[in-house]
Tab-separated table of C-alpha atoms in Angstrom:
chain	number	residue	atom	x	y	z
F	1	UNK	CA	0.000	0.000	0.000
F	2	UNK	CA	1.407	3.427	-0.772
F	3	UNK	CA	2.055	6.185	1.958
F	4	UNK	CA	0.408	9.635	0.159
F	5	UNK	CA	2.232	12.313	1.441
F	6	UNK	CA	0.987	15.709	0.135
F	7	UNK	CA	2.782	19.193	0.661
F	8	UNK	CA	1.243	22.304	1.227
F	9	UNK	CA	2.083	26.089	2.441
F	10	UNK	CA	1.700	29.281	1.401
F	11	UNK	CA	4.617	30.516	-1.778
F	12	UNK	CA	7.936	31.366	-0.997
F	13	UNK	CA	8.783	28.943	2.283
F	14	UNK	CA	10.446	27.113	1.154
F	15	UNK	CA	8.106	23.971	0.095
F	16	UNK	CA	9.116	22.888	-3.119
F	17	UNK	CA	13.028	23.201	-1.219
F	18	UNK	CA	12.103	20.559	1.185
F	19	UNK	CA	10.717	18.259	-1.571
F	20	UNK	CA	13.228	18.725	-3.549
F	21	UNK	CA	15.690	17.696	-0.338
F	22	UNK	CA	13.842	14.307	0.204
F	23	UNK	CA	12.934	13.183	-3.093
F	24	UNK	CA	16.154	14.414	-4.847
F	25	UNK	CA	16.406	13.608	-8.593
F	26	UNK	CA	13.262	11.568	-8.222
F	27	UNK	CA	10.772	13.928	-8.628
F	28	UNK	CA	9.041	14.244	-11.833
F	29	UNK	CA	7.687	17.918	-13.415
F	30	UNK	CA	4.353	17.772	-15.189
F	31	UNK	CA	0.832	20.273	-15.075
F	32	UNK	CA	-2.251	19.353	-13.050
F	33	UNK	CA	-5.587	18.047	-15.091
F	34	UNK	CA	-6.749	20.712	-17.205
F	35	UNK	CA	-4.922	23.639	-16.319
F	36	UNK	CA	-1.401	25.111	-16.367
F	37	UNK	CA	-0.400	25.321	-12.818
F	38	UNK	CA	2.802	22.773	-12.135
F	39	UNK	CA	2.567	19.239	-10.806
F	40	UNK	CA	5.397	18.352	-8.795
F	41	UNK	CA	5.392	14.478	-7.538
F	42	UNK	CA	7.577	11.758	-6.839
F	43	UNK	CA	7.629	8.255	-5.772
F	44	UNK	CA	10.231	5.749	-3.916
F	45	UNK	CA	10.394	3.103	-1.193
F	46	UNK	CA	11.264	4.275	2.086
F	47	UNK	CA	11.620	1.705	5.276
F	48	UNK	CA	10.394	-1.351	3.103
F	49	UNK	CA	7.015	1.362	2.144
F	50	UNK	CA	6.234	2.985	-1.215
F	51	UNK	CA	5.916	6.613	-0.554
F	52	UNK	CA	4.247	9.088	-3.092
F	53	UNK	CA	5.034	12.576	-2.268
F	54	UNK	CA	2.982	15.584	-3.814
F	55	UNK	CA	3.871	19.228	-3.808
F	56	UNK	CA	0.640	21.011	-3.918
F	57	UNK	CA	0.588	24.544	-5.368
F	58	UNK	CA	1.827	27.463	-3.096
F	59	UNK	CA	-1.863	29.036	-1.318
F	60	UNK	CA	-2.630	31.494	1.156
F	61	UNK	CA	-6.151	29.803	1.848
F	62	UNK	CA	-8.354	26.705	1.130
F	63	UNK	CA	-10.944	28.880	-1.143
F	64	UNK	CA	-11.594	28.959	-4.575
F	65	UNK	CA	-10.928	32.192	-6.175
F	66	UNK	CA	-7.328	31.058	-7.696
F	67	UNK	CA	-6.403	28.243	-9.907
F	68	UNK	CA	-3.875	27.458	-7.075
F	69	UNK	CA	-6.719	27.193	-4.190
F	70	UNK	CA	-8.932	25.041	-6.591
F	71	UNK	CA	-6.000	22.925	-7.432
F	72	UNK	CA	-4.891	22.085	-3.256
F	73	UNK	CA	-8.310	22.439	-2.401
F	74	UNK	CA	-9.834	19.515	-4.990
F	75	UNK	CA	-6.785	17.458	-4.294
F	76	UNK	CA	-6.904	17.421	-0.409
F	77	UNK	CA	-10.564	16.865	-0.367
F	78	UNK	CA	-10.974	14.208	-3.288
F	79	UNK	CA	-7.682	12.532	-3.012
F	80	UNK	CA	-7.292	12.902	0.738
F	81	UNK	CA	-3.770	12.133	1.122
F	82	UNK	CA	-2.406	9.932	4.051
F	83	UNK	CA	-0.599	13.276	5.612
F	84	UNK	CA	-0.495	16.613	4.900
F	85	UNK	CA	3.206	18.032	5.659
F	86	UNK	CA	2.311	22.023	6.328
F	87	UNK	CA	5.817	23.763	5.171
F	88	UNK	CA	5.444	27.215	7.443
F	89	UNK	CA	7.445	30.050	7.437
F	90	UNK	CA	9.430	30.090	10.710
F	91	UNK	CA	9.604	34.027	11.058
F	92	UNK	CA	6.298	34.694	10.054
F	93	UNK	CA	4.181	32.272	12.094
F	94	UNK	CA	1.505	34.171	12.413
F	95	UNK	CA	0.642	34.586	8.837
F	96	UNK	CA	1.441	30.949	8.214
F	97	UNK	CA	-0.929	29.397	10.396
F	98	UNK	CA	-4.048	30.890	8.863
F	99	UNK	CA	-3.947	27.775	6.193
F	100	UNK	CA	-2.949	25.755	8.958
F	101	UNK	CA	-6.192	26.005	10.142
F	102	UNK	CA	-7.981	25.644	7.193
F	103	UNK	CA	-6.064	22.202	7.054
F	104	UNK	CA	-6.846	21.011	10.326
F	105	UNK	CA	-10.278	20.985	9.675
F	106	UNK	CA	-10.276	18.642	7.126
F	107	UNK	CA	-9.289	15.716	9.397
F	108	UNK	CA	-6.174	14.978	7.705
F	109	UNK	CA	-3.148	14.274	9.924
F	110	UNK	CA	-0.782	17.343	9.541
F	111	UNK	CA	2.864	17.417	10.347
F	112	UNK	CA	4.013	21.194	10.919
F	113	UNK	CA	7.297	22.029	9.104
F	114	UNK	CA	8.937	25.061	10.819
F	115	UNK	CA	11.133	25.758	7.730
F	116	UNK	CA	13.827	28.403	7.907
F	117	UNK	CA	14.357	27.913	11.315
F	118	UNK	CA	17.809	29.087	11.363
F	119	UNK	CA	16.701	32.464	9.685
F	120	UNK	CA	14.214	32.805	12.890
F	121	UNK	CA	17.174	31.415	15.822
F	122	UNK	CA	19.057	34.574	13.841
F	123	UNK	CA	16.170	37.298	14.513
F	124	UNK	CA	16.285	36.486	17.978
F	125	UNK	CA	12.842	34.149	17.607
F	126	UNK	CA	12.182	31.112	20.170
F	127	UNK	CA	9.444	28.874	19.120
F	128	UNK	CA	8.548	26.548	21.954
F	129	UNK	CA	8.175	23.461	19.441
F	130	UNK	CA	6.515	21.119	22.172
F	131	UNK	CA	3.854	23.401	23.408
F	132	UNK	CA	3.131	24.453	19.457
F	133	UNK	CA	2.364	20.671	19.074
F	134	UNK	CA	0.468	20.573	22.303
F	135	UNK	CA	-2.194	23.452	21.289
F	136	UNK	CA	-2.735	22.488	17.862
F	137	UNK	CA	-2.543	18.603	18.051
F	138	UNK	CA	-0.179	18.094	15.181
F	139	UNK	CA	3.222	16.909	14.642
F	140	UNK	CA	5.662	19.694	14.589
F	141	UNK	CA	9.313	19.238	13.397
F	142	UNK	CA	11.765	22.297	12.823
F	143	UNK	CA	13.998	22.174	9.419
F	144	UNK	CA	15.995	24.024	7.309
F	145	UNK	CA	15.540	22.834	3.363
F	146	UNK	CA	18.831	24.371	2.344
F	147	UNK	CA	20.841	22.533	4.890
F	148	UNK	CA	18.850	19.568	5.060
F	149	UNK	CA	18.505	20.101	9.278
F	150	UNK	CA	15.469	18.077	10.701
F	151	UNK	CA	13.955	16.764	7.317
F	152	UNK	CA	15.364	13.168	8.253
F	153	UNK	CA	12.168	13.423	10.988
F	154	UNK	CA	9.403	13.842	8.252
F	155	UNK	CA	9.025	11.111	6.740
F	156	UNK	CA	9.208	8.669	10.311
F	157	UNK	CA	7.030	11.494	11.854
F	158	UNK	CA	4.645	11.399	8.608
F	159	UNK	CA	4.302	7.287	8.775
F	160	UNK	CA	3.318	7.423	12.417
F	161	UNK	CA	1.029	9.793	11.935
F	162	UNK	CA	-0.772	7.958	9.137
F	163	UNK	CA	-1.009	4.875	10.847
F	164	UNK	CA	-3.372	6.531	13.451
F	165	UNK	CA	-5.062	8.312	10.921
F	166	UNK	CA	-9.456	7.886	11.578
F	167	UNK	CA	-10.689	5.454	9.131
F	168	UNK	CA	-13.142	7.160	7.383
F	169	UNK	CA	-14.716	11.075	7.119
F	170	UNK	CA	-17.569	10.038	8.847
F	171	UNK	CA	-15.027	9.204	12.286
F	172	UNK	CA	-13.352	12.370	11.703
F	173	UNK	CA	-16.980	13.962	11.280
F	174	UNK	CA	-18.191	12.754	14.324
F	175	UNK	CA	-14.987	13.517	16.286
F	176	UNK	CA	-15.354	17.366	15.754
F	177	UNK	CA	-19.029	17.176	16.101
F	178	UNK	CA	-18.175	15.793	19.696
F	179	UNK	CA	-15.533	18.644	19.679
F	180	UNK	CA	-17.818	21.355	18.531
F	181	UNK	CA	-20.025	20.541	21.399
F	182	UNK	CA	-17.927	20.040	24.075
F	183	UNK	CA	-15.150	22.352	22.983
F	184	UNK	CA	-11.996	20.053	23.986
F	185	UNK	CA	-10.317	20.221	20.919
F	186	UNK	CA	-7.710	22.729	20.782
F	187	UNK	CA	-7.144	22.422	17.085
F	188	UNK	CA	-10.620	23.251	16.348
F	189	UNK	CA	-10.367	26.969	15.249
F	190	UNK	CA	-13.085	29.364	17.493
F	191	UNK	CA	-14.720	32.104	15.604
F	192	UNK	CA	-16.270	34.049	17.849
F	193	UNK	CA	-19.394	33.998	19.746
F	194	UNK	CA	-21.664	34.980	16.654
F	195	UNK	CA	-19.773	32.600	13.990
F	196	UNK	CA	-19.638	29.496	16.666
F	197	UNK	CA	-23.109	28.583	17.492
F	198	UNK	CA	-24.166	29.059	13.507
F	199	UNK	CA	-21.299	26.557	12.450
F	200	UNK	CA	-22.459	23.790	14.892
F	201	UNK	CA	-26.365	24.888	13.721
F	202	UNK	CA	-25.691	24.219	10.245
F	203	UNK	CA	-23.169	20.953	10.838
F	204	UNK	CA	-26.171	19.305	12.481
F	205	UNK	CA	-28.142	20.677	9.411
F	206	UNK	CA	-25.854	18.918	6.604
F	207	UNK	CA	-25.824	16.115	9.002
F	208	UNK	CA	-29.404	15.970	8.160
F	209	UNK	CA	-30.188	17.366	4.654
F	210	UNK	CA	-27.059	16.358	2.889
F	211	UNK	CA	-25.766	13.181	4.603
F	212	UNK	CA	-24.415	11.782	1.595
F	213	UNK	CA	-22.569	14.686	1.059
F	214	UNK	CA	-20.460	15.055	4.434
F	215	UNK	CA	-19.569	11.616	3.994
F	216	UNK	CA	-17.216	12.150	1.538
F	217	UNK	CA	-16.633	15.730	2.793
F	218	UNK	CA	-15.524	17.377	6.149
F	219	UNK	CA	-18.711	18.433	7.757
F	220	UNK	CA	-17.104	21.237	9.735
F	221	UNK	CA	-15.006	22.199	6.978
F	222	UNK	CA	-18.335	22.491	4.570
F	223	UNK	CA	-19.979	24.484	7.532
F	224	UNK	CA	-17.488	26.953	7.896
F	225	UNK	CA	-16.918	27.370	4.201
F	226	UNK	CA	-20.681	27.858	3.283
F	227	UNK	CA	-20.900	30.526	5.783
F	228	UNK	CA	-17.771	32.353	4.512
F	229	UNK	CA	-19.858	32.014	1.087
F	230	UNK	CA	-17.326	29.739	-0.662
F	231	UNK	CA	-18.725	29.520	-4.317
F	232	UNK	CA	-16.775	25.960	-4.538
F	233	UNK	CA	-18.250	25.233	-1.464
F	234	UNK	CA	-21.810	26.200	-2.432
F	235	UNK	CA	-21.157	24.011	-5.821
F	236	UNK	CA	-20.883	20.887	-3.758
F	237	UNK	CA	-24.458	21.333	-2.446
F	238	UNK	CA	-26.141	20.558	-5.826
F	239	UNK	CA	-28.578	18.087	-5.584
F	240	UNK	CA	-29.553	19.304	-2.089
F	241	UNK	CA	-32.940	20.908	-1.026
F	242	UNK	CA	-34.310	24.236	-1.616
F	243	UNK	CA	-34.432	24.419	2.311
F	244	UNK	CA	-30.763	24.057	3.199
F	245	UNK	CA	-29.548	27.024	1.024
F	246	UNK	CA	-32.543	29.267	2.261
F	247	UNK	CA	-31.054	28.096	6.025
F	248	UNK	CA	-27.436	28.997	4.784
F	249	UNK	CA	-28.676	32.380	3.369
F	250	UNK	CA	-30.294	33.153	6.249
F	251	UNK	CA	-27.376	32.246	8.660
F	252	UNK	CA	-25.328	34.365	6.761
F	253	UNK	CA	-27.702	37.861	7.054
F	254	UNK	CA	-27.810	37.049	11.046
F	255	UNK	CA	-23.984	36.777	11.433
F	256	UNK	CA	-23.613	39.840	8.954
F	257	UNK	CA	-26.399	41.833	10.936
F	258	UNK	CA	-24.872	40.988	15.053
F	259	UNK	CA	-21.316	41.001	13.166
F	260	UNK	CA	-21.725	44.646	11.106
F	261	UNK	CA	-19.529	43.182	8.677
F	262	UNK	CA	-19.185	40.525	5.575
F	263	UNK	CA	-19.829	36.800	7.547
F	264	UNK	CA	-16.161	35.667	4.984
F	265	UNK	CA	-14.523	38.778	7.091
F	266	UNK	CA	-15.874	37.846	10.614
F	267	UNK	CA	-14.878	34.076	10.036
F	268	UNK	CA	-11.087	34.992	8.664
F	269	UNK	CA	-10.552	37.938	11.364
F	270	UNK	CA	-11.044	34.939	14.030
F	271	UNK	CA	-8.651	32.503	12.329
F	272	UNK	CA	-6.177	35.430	12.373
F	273	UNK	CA	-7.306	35.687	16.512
F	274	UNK	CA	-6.526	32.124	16.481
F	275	UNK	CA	-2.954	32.268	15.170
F	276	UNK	CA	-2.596	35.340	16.959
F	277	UNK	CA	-3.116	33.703	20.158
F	278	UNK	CA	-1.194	30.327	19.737
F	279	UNK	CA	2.063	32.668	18.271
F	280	UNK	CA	1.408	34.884	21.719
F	281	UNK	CA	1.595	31.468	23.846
F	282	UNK	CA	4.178	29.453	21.431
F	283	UNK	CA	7.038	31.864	20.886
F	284	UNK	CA	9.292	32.423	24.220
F	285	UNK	CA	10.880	35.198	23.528
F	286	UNK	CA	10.708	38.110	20.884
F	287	UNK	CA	13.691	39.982	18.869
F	288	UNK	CA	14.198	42.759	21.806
F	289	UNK	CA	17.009	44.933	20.031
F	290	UNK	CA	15.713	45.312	16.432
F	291	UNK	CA	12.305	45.619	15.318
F	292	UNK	CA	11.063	43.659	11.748
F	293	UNK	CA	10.530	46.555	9.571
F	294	UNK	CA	7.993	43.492	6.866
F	295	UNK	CA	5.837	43.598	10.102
F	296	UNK	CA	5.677	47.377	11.091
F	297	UNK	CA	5.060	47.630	7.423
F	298	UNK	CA	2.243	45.002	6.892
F	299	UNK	CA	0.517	46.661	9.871
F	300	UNK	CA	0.929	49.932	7.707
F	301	UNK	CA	-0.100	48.768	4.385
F	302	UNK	CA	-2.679	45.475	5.386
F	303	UNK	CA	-5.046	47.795	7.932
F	304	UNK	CA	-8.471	47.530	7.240
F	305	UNK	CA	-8.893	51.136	6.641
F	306	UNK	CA	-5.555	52.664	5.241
F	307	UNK	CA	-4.803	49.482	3.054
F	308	UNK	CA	-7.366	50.711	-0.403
F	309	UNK	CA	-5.626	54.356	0.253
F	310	UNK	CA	-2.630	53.314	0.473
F	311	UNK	CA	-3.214	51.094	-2.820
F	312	UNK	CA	-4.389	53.696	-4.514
F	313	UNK	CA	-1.794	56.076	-3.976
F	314	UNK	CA	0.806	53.552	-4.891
F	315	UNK	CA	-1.115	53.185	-8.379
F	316	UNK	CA	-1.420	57.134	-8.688
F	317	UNK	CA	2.782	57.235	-7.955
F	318	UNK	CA	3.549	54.288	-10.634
F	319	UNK	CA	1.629	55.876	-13.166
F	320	UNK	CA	2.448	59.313	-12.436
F	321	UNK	CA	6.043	58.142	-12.533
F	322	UNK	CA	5.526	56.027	-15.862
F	323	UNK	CA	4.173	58.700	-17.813
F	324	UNK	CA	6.320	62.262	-16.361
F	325	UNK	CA	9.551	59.640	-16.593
F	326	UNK	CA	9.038	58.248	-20.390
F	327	UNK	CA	7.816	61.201	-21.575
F	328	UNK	CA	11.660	62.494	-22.648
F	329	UNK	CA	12.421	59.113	-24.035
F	330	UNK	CA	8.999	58.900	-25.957
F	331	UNK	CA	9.311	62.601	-27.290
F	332	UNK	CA	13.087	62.181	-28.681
F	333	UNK	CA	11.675	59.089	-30.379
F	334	UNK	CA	9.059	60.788	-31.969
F	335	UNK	CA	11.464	63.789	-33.244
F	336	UNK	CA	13.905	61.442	-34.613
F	337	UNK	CA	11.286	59.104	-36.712
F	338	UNK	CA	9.593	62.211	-37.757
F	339	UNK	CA	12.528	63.986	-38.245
F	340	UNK	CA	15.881	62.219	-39.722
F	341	UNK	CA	14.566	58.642	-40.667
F	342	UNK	CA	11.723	60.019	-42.505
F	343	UNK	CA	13.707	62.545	-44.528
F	344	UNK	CA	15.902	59.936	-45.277
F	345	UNK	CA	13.637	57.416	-46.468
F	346	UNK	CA	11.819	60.430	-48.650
F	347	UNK	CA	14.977	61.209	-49.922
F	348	UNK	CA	16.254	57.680	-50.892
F	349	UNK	CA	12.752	57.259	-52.427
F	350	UNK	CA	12.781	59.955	-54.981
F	351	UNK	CA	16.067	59.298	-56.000
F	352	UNK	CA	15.312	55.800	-56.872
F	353	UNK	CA	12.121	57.326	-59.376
F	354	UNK	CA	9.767	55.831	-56.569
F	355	UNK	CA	6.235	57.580	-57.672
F	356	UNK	CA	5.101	60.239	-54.823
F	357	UNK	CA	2.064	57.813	-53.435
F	358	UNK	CA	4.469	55.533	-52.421
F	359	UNK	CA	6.869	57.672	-51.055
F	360	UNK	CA	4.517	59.085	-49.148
F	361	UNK	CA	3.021	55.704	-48.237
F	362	UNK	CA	6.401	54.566	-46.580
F	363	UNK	CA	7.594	57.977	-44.624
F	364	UNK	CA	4.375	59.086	-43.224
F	365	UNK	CA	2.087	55.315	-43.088
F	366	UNK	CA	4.909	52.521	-42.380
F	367	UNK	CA	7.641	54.485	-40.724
F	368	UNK	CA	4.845	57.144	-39.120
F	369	UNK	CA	3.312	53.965	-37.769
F	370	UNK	CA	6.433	52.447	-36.648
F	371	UNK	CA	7.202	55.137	-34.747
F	372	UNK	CA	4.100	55.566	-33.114
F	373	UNK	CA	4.855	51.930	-31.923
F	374	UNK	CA	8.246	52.426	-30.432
F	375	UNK	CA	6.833	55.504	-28.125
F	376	UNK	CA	4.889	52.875	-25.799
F	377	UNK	CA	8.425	50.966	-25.253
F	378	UNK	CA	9.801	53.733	-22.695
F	379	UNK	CA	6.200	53.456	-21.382
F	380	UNK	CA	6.228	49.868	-20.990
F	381	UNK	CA	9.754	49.715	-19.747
F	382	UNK	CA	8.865	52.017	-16.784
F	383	UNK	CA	5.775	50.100	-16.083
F	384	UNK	CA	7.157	46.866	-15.832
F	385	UNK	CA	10.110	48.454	-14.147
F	386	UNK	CA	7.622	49.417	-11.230
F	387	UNK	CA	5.532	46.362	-11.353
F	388	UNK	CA	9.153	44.193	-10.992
F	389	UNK	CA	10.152	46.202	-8.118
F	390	UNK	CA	6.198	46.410	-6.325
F	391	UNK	CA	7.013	42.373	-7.043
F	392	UNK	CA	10.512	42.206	-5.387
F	393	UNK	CA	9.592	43.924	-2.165
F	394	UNK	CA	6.078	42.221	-1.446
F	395	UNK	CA	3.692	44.457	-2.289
F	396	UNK	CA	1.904	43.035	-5.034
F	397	UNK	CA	1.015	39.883	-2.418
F	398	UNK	CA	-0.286	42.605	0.046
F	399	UNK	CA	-2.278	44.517	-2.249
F	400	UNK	CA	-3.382	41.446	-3.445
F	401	UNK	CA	-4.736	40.404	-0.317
F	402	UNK	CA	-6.196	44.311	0.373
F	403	UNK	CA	-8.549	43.998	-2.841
F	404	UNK	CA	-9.405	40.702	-2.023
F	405	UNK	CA	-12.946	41.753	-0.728
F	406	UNK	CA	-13.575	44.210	-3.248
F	407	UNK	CA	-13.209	41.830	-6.226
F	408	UNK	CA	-14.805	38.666	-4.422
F	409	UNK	CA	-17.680	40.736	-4.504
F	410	UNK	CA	-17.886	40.213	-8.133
F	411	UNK	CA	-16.036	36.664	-8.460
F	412	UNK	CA	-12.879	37.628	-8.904
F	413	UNK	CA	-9.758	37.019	-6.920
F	414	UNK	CA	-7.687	39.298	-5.239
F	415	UNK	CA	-4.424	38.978	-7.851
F	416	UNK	CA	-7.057	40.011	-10.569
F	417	UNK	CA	-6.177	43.886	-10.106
F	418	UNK	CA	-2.742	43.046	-12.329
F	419	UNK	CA	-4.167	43.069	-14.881
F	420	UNK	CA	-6.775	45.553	-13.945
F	421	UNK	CA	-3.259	47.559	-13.306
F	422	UNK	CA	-2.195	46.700	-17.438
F	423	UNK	CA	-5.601	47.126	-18.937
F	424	UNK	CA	-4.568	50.787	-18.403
F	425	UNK	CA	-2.462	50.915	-21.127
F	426	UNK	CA	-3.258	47.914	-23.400
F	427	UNK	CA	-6.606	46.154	-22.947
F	428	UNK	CA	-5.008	42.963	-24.252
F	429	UNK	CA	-3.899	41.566	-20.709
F	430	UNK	CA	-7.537	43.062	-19.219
């Protein structure tokens, strides 16, 4: 039988590193069904077992806005792997743990990988490894891709973990329903005294409407993700009654009415209380002598009322900049095409006995047309310049995240303003 071991995290910690450190020259490059987003896999015999290892696409969250949600999201809940190996960020816990969450509620065993943990020992950062384990009920093992430090304990760790895996969805269903109710499971993300009681009201509800359903799906998982308004979520409840989507509906207008604000906003502001919380208990002691400038600055340039300012100032600089900065370039372009090359052209024309139609044709309609062409390249070459360097430091993540509620509002994800941001000057990429 073959141990499937699937990798997830959020881009850039690290992930496809660690794979790359255990599986070697193994793993094979190919695209996931039906779209373009790259498959990474590989599979070999480790301790007398055949092992399958998947790197799932990089993800900030378990929705379904992004080709790269829809891809980890479809895989974790129709494949269901054996173990889920959660590659997190070891300076920026925090942020990492909000798909942590997400994961944990799907009922498949998850081993924590604390990557770049020699990065964090250098900023002064203690994570308390045993009492992160403790509070969320996973495995947690510290390593360091690059270096290959603790990734001999992942696959051991991942094998145990399997083994004591619950049998079936239905186990792990009734497992959380026992934890919903009784609240002894710390891994269970809280939301809140408004979002709580309406996640266990509408778990006993699929329980009862849509058994088939939430045995082949995580019923908390479901819950939480129809309330959030998850259009992959609501997709999975076709064939069900009338009744449960008027329930769901309604649900939704009572959390949004005690709440004041979008039921999808309530639900992720309390996963970010969760991680919040575990980081404040989990990490011993804090960088004292330097502060982290990325965090002062997400503070700045995340905050739920200064981030679509801030955004919009950015835009207003970058094309301000574009235009005032590739104006000289565009109009010394235009006076040399208008000016030397055509003359020259007009000139070389006549003397060959070219008739006056065509010499006109050429100097003023080809090269005229030319020209006009070349005067967007100092345009585009300070656009992209900006965009590369909004890229580089981070930014184009945050504002991604920042517009994330504007454009789910009309289907879209958050990484749709880019080419919003293009359509500006070419409506090809719009």
């Amino acid at each position: 039988m073959t141990l499937r071991i699937a990798f997830a995290g959020n881009p850039n910690v690290g992930k496809s590193a660690l794979v790359n450190a255990i599986a070697g020259t193994r793993l094979h490059v190919g695209n996931w069904p039906g779209v373009t987003v790259e498959k990474k896999e590989a599979t070999f015999t480790f301790a007398g077992e055949e092992v399958r290892l998947v790197d799932l696409p990089g993800t900030y969250s378990l929705s379904s806005y992004s080709i790269e949600e829809r891809v980890t999201r479809d895989y974790l809940l129709n494949e269901r792997p054996d173990v889920v190996i959660d590659v997190v960020d070891a300076t920026h816990l925090e942020r990492n743990l909000f798909l942590t969450l997400q994961l944990l509620e799907l009922g498949i065993p998850v081993v924590l990988a604390l990557n770049m943990w020699d990065e964090a020992k250098e900023r002064g950062i203690e994570i308390d490894t045993e009492l992160l384990a403790k509070v969320l009920e996973v495995a947690v093992a510290a390593t360091v891709a690059t270096t290959r430090e603790g990734v001999g304990e992942l696959l051991p760790t991942a094998r145990r973990l399997a083994a004591a895996r619950p049998a079936t969805i239905a186990a792990h269903n009734a497992a959380c329903r026992d934890a919903s109710l009784a609240e002894a499971r710390p891994h269970v993300a809280r939301y809140g005294p408004l979002v709580d009681p309406e996640v266990r009201l509408l778990g006993e509800a699929l329980h009862r409407d849509a058994a088939a359903l939430v045995e082949r799906v995580p019923c908390r998982w479901l819950a939480v993700k129809l309330l959030e308004g998850d259009v992959g979520a609501q997709a999975l409840l076709d064939g069900t009654g009338e009744g449960l989507r008027k329930q769901i509906a309604e649900q939704r207008r009572r959390i949004q009415t005690l709440a004041g604000d979008d039921p999808a906003t309530v639900i992720s502001d309390g996963r970010y209380g969760v991680a919040k919380g575990v980081v404040a208990e989990v990490i011993r002691q804090r960088p004292i002598d330097r502060r982290d400038l990325t965090e002062l600055i997400d503070r700045v340039v995340l905050h739920r009322w200064l981030g679509i300012p801030i955004f919009f100032a950015m835009l207003w600089f970058v094309f301000h900049t574009t235009f005032d900065g590739a104006q000289p370039f565009v109009d010394f372009i235009n006076q040399v095409i208008t000016g030397p090359v055509e003359r020259w052209f007009l000139v070389g024309l006549t003397a060959i006995g070219a008739p006056g139609w065509v010499a006109s044709l050429v100097s003023e309609g080809v090269i005229g047309g030319a020209g006009f062409v070349l005067t967007f390249v100092p345009i585009l070459f300070f656009l992209y310049l900006f965009m590369g360097i909004l890229e580089g430091s981070g930014y184009m993540a945050r504002a991604a995240f920042v517009m994330d509620r504007f454009f789910h509002t009309i289907g879209l994800h958050g990484k749709s303003f880019i080419p919003m941001i293009l359509g500006f000057g070419c409506n090809v990429p719009a």
